[in-house]
Coordinates of C-alpha atoms in Angstrom, one line a residue:
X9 CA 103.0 182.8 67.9
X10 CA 102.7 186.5 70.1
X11 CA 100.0 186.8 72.8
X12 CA 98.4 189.8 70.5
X13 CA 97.9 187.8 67.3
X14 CA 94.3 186.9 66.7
X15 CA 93.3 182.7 66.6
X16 CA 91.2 180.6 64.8
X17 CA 89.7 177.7 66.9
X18 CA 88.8 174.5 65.7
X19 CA 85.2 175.4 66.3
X20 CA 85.7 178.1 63.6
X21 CA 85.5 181.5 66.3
X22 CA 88.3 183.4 65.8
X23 CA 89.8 185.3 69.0
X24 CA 91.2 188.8 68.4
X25 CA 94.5 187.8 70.8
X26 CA 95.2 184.8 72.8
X27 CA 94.2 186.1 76.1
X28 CA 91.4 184.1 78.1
X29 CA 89.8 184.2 81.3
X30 CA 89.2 180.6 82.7
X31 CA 85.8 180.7 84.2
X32 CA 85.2 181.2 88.3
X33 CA 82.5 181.7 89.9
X34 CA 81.7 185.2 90.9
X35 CA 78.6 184.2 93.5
X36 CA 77.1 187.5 93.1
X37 CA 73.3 186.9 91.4
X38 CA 70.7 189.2 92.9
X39 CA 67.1 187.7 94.4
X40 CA 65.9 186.2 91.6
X41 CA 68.5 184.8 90.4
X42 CA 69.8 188.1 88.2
X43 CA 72.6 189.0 86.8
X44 CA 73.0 192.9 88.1
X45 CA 75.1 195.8 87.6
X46 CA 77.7 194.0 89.6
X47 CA 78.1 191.4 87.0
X48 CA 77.9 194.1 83.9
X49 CA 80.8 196.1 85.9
X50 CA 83.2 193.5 86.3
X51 CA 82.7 192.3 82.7
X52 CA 83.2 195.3 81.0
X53 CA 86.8 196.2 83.2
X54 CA 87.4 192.6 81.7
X55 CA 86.2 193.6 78.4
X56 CA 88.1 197.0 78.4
X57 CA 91.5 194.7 79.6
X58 CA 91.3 193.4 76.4
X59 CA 90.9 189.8 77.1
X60 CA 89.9 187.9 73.6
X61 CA 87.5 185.0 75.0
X62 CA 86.0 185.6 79.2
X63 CA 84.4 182.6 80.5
X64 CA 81.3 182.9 82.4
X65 CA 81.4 181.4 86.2
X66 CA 78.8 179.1 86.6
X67 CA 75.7 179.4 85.4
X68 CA 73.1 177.3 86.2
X69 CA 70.0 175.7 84.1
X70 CA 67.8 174.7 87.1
X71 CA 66.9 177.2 90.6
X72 CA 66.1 173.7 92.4
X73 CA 69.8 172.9 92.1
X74 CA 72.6 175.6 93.1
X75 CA 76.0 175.1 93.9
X76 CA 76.1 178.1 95.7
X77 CA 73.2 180.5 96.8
X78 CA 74.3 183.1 94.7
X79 CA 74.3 181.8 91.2
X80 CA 72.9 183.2 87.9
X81 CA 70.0 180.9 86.9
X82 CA 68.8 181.0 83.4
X83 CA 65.5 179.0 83.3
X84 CA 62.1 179.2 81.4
X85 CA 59.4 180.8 83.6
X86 CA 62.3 183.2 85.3
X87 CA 62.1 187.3 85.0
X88 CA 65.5 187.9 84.6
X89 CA 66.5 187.7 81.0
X90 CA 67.0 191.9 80.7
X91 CA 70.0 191.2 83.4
X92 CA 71.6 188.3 81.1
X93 CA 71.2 190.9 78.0
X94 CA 72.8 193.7 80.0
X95 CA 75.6 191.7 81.3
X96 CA 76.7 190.0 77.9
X97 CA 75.8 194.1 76.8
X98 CA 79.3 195.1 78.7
X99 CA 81.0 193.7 75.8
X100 CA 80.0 195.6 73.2
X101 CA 81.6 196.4 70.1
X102 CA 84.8 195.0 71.9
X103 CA 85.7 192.6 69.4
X104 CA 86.2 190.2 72.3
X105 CA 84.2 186.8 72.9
X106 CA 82.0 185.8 76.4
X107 CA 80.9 182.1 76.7
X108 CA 78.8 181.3 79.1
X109 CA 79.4 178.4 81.3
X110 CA 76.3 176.4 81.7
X111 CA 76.1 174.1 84.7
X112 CA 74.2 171.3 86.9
X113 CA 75.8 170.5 90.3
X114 CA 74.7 166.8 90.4
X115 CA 76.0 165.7 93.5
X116 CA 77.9 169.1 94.3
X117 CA 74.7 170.7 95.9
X118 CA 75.7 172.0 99.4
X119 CA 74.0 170.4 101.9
X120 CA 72.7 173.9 103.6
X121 CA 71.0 174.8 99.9
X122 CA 69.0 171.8 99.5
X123 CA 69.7 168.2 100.2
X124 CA 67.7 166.6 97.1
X125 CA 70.9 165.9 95.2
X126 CA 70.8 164.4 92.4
X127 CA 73.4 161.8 89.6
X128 CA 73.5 159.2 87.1
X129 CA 73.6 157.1 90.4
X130 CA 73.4 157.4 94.3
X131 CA 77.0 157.4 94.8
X132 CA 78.2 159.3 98.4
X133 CA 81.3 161.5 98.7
X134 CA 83.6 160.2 100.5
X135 CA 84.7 161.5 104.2
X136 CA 84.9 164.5 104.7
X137 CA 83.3 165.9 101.7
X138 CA 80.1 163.9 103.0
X139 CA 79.8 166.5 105.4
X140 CA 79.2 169.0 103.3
X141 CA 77.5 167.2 100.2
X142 CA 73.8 164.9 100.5
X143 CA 73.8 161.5 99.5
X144 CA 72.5 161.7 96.1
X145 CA 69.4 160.0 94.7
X146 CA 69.7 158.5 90.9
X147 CA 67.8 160.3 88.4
X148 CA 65.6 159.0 86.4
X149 CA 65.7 158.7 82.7
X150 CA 62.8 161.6 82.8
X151 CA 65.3 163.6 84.8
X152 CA 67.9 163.4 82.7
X153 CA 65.9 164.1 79.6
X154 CA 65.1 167.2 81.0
X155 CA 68.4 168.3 82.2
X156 CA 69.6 167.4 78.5
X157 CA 67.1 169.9 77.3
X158 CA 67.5 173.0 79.0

């Protein structure tokens, strides 16, 4: 097995080498919640590296809960769809893959971005992540229906 050889993963994708970039989060969403040239610029030096598969940092499915005040958003009702098509753009004809890392914080919503928090129940962290982190409330099976579907 070489670094350079293409795989086929269980999922059926095929990566042209075996070089991946573990997702992080890159914090660097414009007003709106917008992927901008920032985002298309770092992705396409990745691109050009020649990594097979990039993992997104996180990107979130709901502007009510961040887990940090710059994150992507993608969400019906949001403007901001031409900066998602530009940034997965910077990959090109590449040949190599970009997942995107789709996310809900839960629990893991800093407290100075919102303290409506929310789980599967109203457990606390523990000291001295409390300090940082809301209590969270339980969401209800509505909730959680409607996190399942965006």
């Amino acid at each position: 097995m070489k670094i350079a050889e293409p795989i086929r993963l269980p999922c059926g994708v095929t990566l042209k080498n075996r070089l991946a970039k573990s997702a992080m989060s890159e914090n660097m969403a414009k007003p709106g919640y917008f992927a901008g040239q920032e985002f298309y610029n770092l992705y396409k030096r990745w691109a050009e590296g020649g990594i097979g598969l990039s993992i997104s940092g996180n990107v979130m499915i709901d502007r009510k809960h961040l887990g940090e005040a710059n994150n992507v958003v993608i969400e019906e009702g949001l403007d901001n769809h031409q900066g998602l098509k530009e940034w997965a753009s910077a990959y090109g004809n590449t040949g190599n893959q970009i997942w995107v890392q789709l996310n809900h914080p839960g629990r893991q919503i800093p407290k100075f971005l919102s303290t409506d928090n929310v789980s599967a129940s109203a457990v606390p962290f523990d000291k001295p992540m409390d300090t940082m982190f809301a209590t969270p409330r339980t969401l209800t099976e509505g909730e959680i229906l409607d996190i399942i579907q965006r």
